[in-house]
Tab-separated table of C-alpha atoms in Angstrom:
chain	number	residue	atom	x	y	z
L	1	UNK	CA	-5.696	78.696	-65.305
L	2	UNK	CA	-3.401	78.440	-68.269
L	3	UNK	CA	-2.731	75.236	-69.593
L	4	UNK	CA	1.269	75.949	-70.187
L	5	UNK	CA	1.406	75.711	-66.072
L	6	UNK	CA	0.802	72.028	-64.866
L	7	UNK	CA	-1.749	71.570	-61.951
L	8	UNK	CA	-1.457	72.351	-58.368
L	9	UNK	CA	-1.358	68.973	-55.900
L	10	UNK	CA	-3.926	70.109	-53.335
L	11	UNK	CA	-4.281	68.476	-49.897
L	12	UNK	CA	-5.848	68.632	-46.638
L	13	UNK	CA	-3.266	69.888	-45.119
L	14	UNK	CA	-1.884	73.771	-46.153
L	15	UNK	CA	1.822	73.578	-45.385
L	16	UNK	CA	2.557	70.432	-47.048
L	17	UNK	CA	0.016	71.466	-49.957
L	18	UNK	CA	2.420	74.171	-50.084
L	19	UNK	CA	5.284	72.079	-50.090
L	20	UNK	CA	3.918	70.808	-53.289
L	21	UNK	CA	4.135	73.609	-55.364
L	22	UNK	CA	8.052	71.964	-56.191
L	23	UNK	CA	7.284	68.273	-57.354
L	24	UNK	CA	9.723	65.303	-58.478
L	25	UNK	CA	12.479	67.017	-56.223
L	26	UNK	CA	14.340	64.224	-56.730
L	27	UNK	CA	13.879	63.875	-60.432
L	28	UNK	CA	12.778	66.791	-63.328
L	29	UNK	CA	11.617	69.011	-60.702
L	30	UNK	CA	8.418	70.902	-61.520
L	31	UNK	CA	7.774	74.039	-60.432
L	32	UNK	CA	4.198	75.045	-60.097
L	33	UNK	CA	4.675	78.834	-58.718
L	34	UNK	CA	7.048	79.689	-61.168
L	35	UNK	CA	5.747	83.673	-61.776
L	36	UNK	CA	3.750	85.781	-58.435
L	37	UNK	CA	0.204	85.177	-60.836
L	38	UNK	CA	0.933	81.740	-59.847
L	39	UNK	CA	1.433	82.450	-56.423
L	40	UNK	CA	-1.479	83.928	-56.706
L	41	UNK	CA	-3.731	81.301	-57.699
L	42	UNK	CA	-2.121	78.573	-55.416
L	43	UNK	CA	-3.306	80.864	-52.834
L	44	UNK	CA	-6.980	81.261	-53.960
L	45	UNK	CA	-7.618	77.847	-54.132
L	46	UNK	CA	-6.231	77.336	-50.721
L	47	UNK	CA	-8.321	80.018	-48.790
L	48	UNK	CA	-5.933	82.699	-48.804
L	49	UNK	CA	-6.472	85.270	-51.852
L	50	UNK	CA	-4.344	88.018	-52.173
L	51	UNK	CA	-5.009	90.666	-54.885
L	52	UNK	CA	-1.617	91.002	-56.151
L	53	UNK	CA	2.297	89.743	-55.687
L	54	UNK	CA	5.756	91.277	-55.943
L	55	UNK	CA	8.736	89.283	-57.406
L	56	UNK	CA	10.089	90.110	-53.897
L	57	UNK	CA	7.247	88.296	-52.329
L	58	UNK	CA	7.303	85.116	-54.565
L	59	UNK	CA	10.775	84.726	-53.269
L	60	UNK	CA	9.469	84.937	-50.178
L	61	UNK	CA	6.989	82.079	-50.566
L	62	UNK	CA	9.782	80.148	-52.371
L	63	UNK	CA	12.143	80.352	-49.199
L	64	UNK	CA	9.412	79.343	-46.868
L	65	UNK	CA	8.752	76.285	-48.872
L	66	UNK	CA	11.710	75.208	-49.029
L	67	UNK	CA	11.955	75.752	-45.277
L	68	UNK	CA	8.876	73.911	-44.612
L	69	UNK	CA	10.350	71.043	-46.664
L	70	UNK	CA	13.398	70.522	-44.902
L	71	UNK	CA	12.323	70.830	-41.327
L	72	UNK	CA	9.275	68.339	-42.423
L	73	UNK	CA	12.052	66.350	-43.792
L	74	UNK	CA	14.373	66.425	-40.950
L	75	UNK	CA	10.984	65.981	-38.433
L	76	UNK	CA	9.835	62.732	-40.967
L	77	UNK	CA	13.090	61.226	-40.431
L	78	UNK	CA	13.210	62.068	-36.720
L	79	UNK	CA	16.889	64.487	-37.240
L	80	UNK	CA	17.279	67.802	-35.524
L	81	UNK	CA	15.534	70.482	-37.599
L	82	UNK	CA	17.566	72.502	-39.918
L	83	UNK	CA	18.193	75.966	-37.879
L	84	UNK	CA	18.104	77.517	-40.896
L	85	UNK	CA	14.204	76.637	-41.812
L	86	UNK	CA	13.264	76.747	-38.459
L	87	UNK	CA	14.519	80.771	-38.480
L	88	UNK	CA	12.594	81.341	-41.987
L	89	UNK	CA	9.353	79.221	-40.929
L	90	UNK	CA	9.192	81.861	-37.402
L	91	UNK	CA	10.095	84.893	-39.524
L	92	UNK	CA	7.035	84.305	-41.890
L	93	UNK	CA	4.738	83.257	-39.228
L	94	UNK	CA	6.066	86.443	-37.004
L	95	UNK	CA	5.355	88.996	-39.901
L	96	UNK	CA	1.788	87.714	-40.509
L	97	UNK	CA	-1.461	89.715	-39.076
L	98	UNK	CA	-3.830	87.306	-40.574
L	99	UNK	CA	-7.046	86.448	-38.196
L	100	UNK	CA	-9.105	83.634	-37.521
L	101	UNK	CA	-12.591	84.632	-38.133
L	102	UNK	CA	-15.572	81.777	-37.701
L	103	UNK	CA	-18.291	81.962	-40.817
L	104	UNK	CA	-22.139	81.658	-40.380
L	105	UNK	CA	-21.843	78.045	-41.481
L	106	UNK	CA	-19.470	77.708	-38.545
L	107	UNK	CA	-16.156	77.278	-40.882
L	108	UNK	CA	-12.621	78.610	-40.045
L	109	UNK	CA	-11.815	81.288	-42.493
L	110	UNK	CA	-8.287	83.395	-42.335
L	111	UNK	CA	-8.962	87.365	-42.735
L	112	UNK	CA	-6.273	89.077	-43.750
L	113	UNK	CA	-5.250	92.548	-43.300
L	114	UNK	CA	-5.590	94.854	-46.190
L	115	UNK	CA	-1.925	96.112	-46.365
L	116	UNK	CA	0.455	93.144	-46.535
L	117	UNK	CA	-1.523	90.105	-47.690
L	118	UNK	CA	1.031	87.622	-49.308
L	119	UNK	CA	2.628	88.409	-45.775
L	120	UNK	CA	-0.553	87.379	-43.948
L	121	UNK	CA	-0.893	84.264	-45.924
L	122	UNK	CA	2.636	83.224	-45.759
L	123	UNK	CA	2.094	83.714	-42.134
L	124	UNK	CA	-0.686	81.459	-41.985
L	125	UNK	CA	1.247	78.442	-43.946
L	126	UNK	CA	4.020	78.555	-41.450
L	127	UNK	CA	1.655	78.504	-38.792
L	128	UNK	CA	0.226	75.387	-40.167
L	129	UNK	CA	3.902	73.812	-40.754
L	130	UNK	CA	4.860	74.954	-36.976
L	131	UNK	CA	1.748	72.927	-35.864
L	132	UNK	CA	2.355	69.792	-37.974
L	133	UNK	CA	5.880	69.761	-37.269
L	134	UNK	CA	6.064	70.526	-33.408
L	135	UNK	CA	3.349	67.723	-33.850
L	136	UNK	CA	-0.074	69.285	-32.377
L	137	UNK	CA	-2.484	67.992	-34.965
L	138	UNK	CA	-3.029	63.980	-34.979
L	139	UNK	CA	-1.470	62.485	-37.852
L	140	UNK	CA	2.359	62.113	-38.760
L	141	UNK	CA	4.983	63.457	-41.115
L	142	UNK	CA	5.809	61.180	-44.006
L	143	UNK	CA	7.910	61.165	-47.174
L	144	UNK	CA	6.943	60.042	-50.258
L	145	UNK	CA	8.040	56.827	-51.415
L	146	UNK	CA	8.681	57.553	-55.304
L	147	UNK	CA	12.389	58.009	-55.516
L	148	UNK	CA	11.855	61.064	-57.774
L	149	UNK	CA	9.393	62.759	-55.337
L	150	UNK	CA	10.443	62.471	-52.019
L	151	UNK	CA	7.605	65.072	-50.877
L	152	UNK	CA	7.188	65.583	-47.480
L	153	UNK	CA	3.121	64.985	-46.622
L	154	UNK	CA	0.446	64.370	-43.230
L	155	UNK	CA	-0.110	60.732	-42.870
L	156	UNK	CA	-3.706	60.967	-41.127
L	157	UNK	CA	-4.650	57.691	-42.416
L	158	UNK	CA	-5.688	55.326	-39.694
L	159	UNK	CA	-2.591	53.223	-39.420
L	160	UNK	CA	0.141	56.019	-39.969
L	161	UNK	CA	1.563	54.141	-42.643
L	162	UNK	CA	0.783	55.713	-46.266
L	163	UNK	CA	3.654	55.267	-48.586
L	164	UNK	CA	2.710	58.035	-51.418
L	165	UNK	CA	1.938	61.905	-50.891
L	166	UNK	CA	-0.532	61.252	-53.717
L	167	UNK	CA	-1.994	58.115	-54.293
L	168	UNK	CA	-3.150	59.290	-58.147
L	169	UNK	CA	0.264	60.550	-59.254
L	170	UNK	CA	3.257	58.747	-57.274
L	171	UNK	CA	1.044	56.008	-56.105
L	172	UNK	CA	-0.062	54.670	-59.469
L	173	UNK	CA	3.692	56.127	-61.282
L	174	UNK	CA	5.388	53.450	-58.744
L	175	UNK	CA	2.616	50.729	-59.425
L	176	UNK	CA	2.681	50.961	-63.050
L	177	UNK	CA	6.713	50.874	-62.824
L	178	UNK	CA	6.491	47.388	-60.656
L	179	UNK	CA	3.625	45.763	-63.133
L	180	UNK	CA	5.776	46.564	-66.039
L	181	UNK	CA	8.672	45.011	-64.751
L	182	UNK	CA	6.591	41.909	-63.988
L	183	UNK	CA	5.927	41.984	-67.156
L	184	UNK	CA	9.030	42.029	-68.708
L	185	UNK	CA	10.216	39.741	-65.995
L	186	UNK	CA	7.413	37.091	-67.251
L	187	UNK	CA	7.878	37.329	-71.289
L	188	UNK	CA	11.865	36.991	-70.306
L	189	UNK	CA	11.155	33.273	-68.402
């Protein structure tokens, strides 16, 4: 990957992975799809390659992220769900013919079709959000403590109660901000 486009935040979890592809959305946002090659590679590394993408169709993924976001958002903070992202998240999953297909090693895999693959794999990440949100999978939605970030993420840690969607980036940012303080709090006294 080129070095001019910063890294993509991978998790466990595909939609809100997804959701990460716009970072600091509170702050200097960072885009991390910003052109379809992009789009592209997100989607290799997450299972789901695709051998080429339209302008059209990184739009696409851009409105379904943003979709995702907000109805994670509104589900997080226990509000109705925008009616808005609900109709884009059931449009994408609607137009995707992407199948479940089981590997030797006995490993879910998604097979897409040969004629509309960013459409598949769209499909398959609002699949994913529709089961996180509507709350089949054990774990909760969260939103990132950094003030800058505000990403929505899967709490699946035992106790339901992580404050960062990445411990390395936003965890460590917001710890480093409140040692620093102490600091200057300590040389002022």
């Amino acid at each position: 990957m080129p070095a001019e486009f910063p890294d993509f935040r991978l998790g466990s979890v595909l939609a809100t992975s997804f959701t990460a592809t716009l970072t600091e959305r509170q702050g200097d946002r960072v885009e991390r799809i910003p052109t379809p090659q992009r789009l592209i590679d997100w989607l290799a590394v997450s299972g789901l390659a695709v051998e080429s993408c339209s302008t059209a169709q990184l739009e696409l993924a851009r409105e379904l992220r943003e979709a995702i976001h907000a109805a994670a958002t509104a589900a997080a903070n226990r509000e109705a769900l925008p009616a808005s992202a609900v109709r884009v998240i059931n449009d994408r999953s609607i137009h995707g013919r992407a199948a479940a297909v089981l590997t030797p090693e006995g490993n879910r895999r998604w097979r897409l079709s040969s004629a509309s693959r960013v459409a598949d794999a769209l499909g398959v990440i609002a699949a994913d959000a529709i089961s996180i949100i509507a709350g089949e999978r054990d774990g909760k939605l969260a939103l990132c403590a950094s003030p800058t970030c505000r990403a929505a993420f899967f709490d699946t840690s035992q106790s339901r109660t992580r404050k960062w969607c990445d411990m390395n980036t936003c965890g460590n940012r917001q710890k480093k901000a409140r040692f620093n303080a102490n600091q200057r709090k300590k040389t002022k006294d």
